[in-house]
């Protein structure tokens, strides 16, 4: 059986206008203008916010004041940001094609990045820290169609490109790294998925996954399967080995509007232990699905769309 849960703050009327329930207490609610991206620290109680105006700020969950402003307003819009797995670095990609990386433990309240370079000539849409974080992969859109790239952050920004893959007409939108297999998974504006082997630095496979731009991508912790979400709101689950379709959920996050061409569909996906998929989208909902064991499904069900 599949179970879907819709979560809404309207189901929690006891919360005040400036409070948010966590199940164990109340956290401060902050009003920040035009925040488009957020990410949390891997083990400390910190999180980053990235805004349309280009500003990037770090907060602690229980303190009202910001800890650090990594970027001021007036820069290019933030497209993606992450902490590395060790938590000592954070990276910010932007709409002008740049990627900037900071040391997290800063004495200054307005530090400069220790490295910043233009990865793609038009926009950098996503990136991933690889291995010890000295290697970084990026996805985006470049005039020469080198839309997925590998970089060495120990080398100067003028000479740090390791390899560039020519792929994804009109640009790559999302990227994920599979460390056990040392593979990169990327999605594009035309709905294609590409798989790259970073050891051999070659493309292994490309297939058409969606009829519109791929907006979200998540990987199962076992690296047996991955999940994609599209601009029209569809969610699909794929095998990482063989790339077969396991599950498909049409219009999971289709925005109901007379201006359907403005819908951004699926905005984010996370795969959690217990075959759980969390997704949110332009319809204003957060959904959780509990899937049956993906590899105990009769083979004739795997191709159902």
Short mmCIF file of C-alpha atoms in Angstrom, two decimals, residues 25-215:
data_model
loop_
_atom_site.label_atom_id
_atom_site.label_comp_id
_atom_site.label_asym_id
_atom_site.label_seq_id
_atom_site.Cartn_x
_atom_site.Cartn_y
_atom_site.Cartn_z
CA UNK A 25 9.09 23.18 21.88
CA UNK A 26 8.63 26.52 20.17
CA UNK A 27 11.11 28.15 17.80
CA UNK A 28 11.38 31.79 16.83
CA UNK A 29 9.63 32.69 13.60
CA UNK A 30 11.55 35.11 11.38
CA UNK A 31 10.34 37.30 8.56
CA UNK A 32 12.96 37.34 5.78
CA UNK A 33 12.12 38.85 2.42
CA UNK A 34 12.34 36.83 -0.80
CA UNK A 35 14.02 33.75 0.68
CA UNK A 36 14.10 31.12 -2.07
CA UNK A 37 16.60 28.56 -0.74
CA UNK A 38 17.40 27.03 2.64
CA UNK A 39 19.77 24.32 3.83
CA UNK A 40 20.70 22.98 7.25
CA UNK A 41 24.09 22.13 8.77
CA UNK A 42 24.86 18.38 8.83
CA UNK A 43 25.17 18.24 12.65
CA UNK A 44 25.06 21.72 14.27
CA UNK A 45 21.89 23.75 14.77
CA UNK A 46 22.69 26.16 11.94
CA UNK A 47 20.95 26.86 8.67
CA UNK A 48 21.53 29.06 5.64
CA UNK A 49 19.00 31.20 3.81
CA UNK A 50 19.43 32.39 0.23
CA UNK A 51 17.32 35.17 -1.25
CA UNK A 52 16.23 36.44 -4.63
CA UNK A 53 18.29 39.59 -3.95
CA UNK A 54 21.46 37.47 -3.65
CA UNK A 55 21.89 37.71 0.13
CA UNK A 56 23.00 34.64 2.10
CA UNK A 57 22.73 34.50 5.88
CA UNK A 58 23.44 31.88 8.52
CA UNK A 59 21.25 31.51 11.61
CA UNK A 60 21.09 29.30 14.65
CA UNK A 61 17.71 27.68 15.17
CA UNK A 62 17.05 29.17 18.62
CA UNK A 63 18.55 32.66 18.22
CA UNK A 64 16.74 35.58 16.57
CA UNK A 65 19.85 37.35 15.25
CA UNK A 66 21.81 36.20 12.24
CA UNK A 67 25.25 34.74 12.93
CA UNK A 68 26.96 35.55 9.63
CA UNK A 69 26.04 37.35 6.40
CA UNK A 70 28.03 35.56 3.71
CA UNK A 71 26.59 37.67 0.86
CA UNK A 72 24.89 41.04 0.93
CA UNK A 73 21.80 41.99 -1.06
CA UNK A 74 22.59 43.25 -4.54
CA UNK A 75 24.27 40.08 -5.81
CA UNK A 76 22.82 37.63 -8.34
CA UNK A 77 19.90 35.50 -7.13
CA UNK A 78 20.80 32.38 -5.17
CA UNK A 79 20.04 29.18 -7.09
CA UNK A 80 21.41 26.54 -4.69
CA UNK A 81 23.48 26.24 -1.51
CA UNK A 82 24.84 23.43 0.64
CA UNK A 83 27.16 22.65 3.52
CA UNK A 84 29.74 19.96 2.82
CA UNK A 85 29.45 16.68 4.75
CA UNK A 86 32.11 17.75 7.26
CA UNK A 87 30.20 20.97 7.94
CA UNK A 88 33.27 23.21 7.72
CA UNK A 89 32.47 24.68 4.28
CA UNK A 90 29.43 26.04 2.53
CA UNK A 91 28.88 26.81 -1.13
CA UNK A 92 26.49 29.14 -2.94
CA UNK A 93 25.59 28.98 -6.64
CA UNK A 94 23.93 31.91 -8.39
CA UNK A 95 22.03 32.99 -11.47
CA UNK A 96 25.09 34.56 -13.12
CA UNK A 97 26.93 31.24 -13.26
CA UNK A 98 29.19 31.66 -10.22
CA UNK A 99 29.97 29.27 -7.37
CA UNK A 100 31.42 30.70 -4.15
CA UNK A 101 32.76 28.69 -1.21
CA UNK A 102 33.31 29.90 2.37
CA UNK A 103 34.84 28.46 5.50
CA UNK A 104 31.94 28.21 7.98
CA UNK A 105 33.91 28.98 11.16
CA UNK A 106 34.48 32.68 10.58
CA UNK A 107 35.34 35.37 13.07
CA UNK A 108 34.05 38.06 10.72
CA UNK A 109 30.31 38.71 10.45
CA UNK A 110 30.69 39.51 6.74
CA UNK A 111 33.46 37.22 5.42
CA UNK A 112 34.71 36.91 1.86
CA UNK A 113 34.69 33.54 0.08
CA UNK A 114 38.04 31.78 -0.09
CA UNK A 115 37.17 30.75 -3.65
CA UNK A 116 34.73 32.12 -6.24
CA UNK A 117 34.64 31.46 -9.96
CA UNK A 118 32.25 31.41 -12.92
CA UNK A 119 31.39 27.78 -13.62
CA UNK A 120 28.87 28.37 -16.41
CA UNK A 121 28.47 31.32 -18.75
CA UNK A 122 24.71 31.74 -18.12
CA UNK A 123 23.69 30.22 -14.79
CA UNK A 124 24.84 27.65 -12.22
CA UNK A 125 21.72 25.75 -11.22
CA UNK A 126 23.12 23.14 -8.83
CA UNK A 127 26.34 21.69 -7.45
CA UNK A 128 27.66 18.87 -5.25
CA UNK A 129 30.64 18.49 -2.93
CA UNK A 130 32.54 15.30 -3.82
CA UNK A 131 34.77 13.12 -1.60
CA UNK A 132 36.71 15.34 0.81
CA UNK A 133 35.15 18.47 -0.71
CA UNK A 134 38.27 19.32 -2.70
CA UNK A 135 36.31 18.27 -5.79
CA UNK A 136 33.07 19.98 -6.75
CA UNK A 137 30.62 19.13 -9.55
CA UNK A 138 28.33 21.77 -11.03
CA UNK A 139 25.35 21.85 -13.36
CA UNK A 140 24.03 24.82 -15.28
CA UNK A 141 23.85 26.42 -18.68
CA UNK A 142 26.82 27.47 -20.80
CA UNK A 143 27.05 28.84 -24.32
CA UNK A 144 29.20 25.88 -25.39
CA UNK A 145 26.76 23.30 -23.87
CA UNK A 146 29.35 22.15 -21.31
CA UNK A 147 26.57 22.02 -18.79
CA UNK A 148 27.97 19.56 -16.20
CA UNK A 149 31.53 20.17 -14.94
CA UNK A 150 34.07 18.83 -12.44
CA UNK A 151 36.34 21.27 -10.56
CA UNK A 152 39.37 21.02 -8.27
CA UNK A 153 39.11 23.63 -5.51
CA UNK A 154 42.77 23.15 -4.52
CA UNK A 155 43.82 24.72 -7.82
CA UNK A 156 43.46 28.41 -8.70
CA UNK A 157 40.13 29.34 -10.23
CA UNK A 158 41.82 30.12 -13.57
CA UNK A 159 42.95 26.50 -13.96
CA UNK A 160 40.62 24.37 -11.83
CA UNK A 161 38.41 22.74 -14.48
CA UNK A 162 39.02 18.96 -14.48
CA UNK A 163 36.42 17.89 -17.02
CA UNK A 164 33.34 19.28 -18.75
CA UNK A 165 30.52 17.17 -20.18
CA UNK A 166 28.62 18.40 -23.22
CA UNK A 167 25.03 17.51 -22.37
CA UNK A 168 21.48 18.71 -21.70
CA UNK A 169 20.34 21.01 -24.48
CA UNK A 170 19.27 24.37 -22.97
CA UNK A 171 21.02 23.54 -19.70
CA UNK A 172 21.21 21.17 -16.74
CA UNK A 173 18.87 22.01 -13.88
CA UNK A 174 19.68 19.58 -11.04
CA UNK A 175 22.60 17.43 -9.91
CA UNK A 176 23.22 14.68 -7.36
CA UNK A 177 26.34 12.68 -6.43
CA UNK A 178 26.19 8.93 -5.67
CA UNK A 179 29.37 8.35 -3.62
CA UNK A 180 29.19 4.54 -3.41
CA UNK A 181 29.09 4.24 -7.19
CA UNK A 182 31.03 7.47 -7.85
CA UNK A 183 28.36 8.59 -10.28
CA UNK A 184 26.84 11.95 -11.06
CA UNK A 185 23.13 12.11 -11.86
CA UNK A 186 21.92 15.23 -13.67
CA UNK A 187 18.57 16.41 -14.97
CA UNK A 188 17.92 18.87 -17.79
CA UNK A 189 15.45 21.42 -19.09
CA UNK A 190 14.22 19.01 -21.76
CA UNK A 191 13.37 16.31 -19.22
CA UNK A 192 16.41 14.09 -19.75
CA UNK A 193 18.47 12.32 -17.07
CA UNK A 194 22.19 11.72 -17.63
CA UNK A 195 24.49 9.45 -15.63
CA UNK A 196 28.25 10.16 -15.51
CA UNK A 197 31.14 8.09 -14.17
CA UNK A 198 33.53 10.56 -12.53
CA UNK A 199 36.36 7.99 -12.32
CA UNK A 200 36.35 7.41 -16.08
CA UNK A 201 35.05 10.93 -16.75
CA UNK A 202 32.53 9.72 -19.26
CA UNK A 203 28.78 9.73 -19.79
CA UNK A 204 27.29 6.27 -19.16
CA UNK A 205 23.66 6.76 -20.13
CA UNK A 206 21.04 9.37 -21.01
CA UNK A 207 17.29 8.79 -21.11
CA UNK A 208 14.10 10.82 -21.41
CA UNK A 209 12.47 10.86 -17.96
CA UNK A 210 9.87 13.67 -18.14
CA UNK A 211 8.07 15.78 -20.73
CA UNK A 212 9.16 19.03 -19.04
CA UNK A 213 12.11 20.42 -17.14
CA UNK A 214 13.40 18.34 -14.21
CA UNK A 215 13.15 20.52 -11.10
#
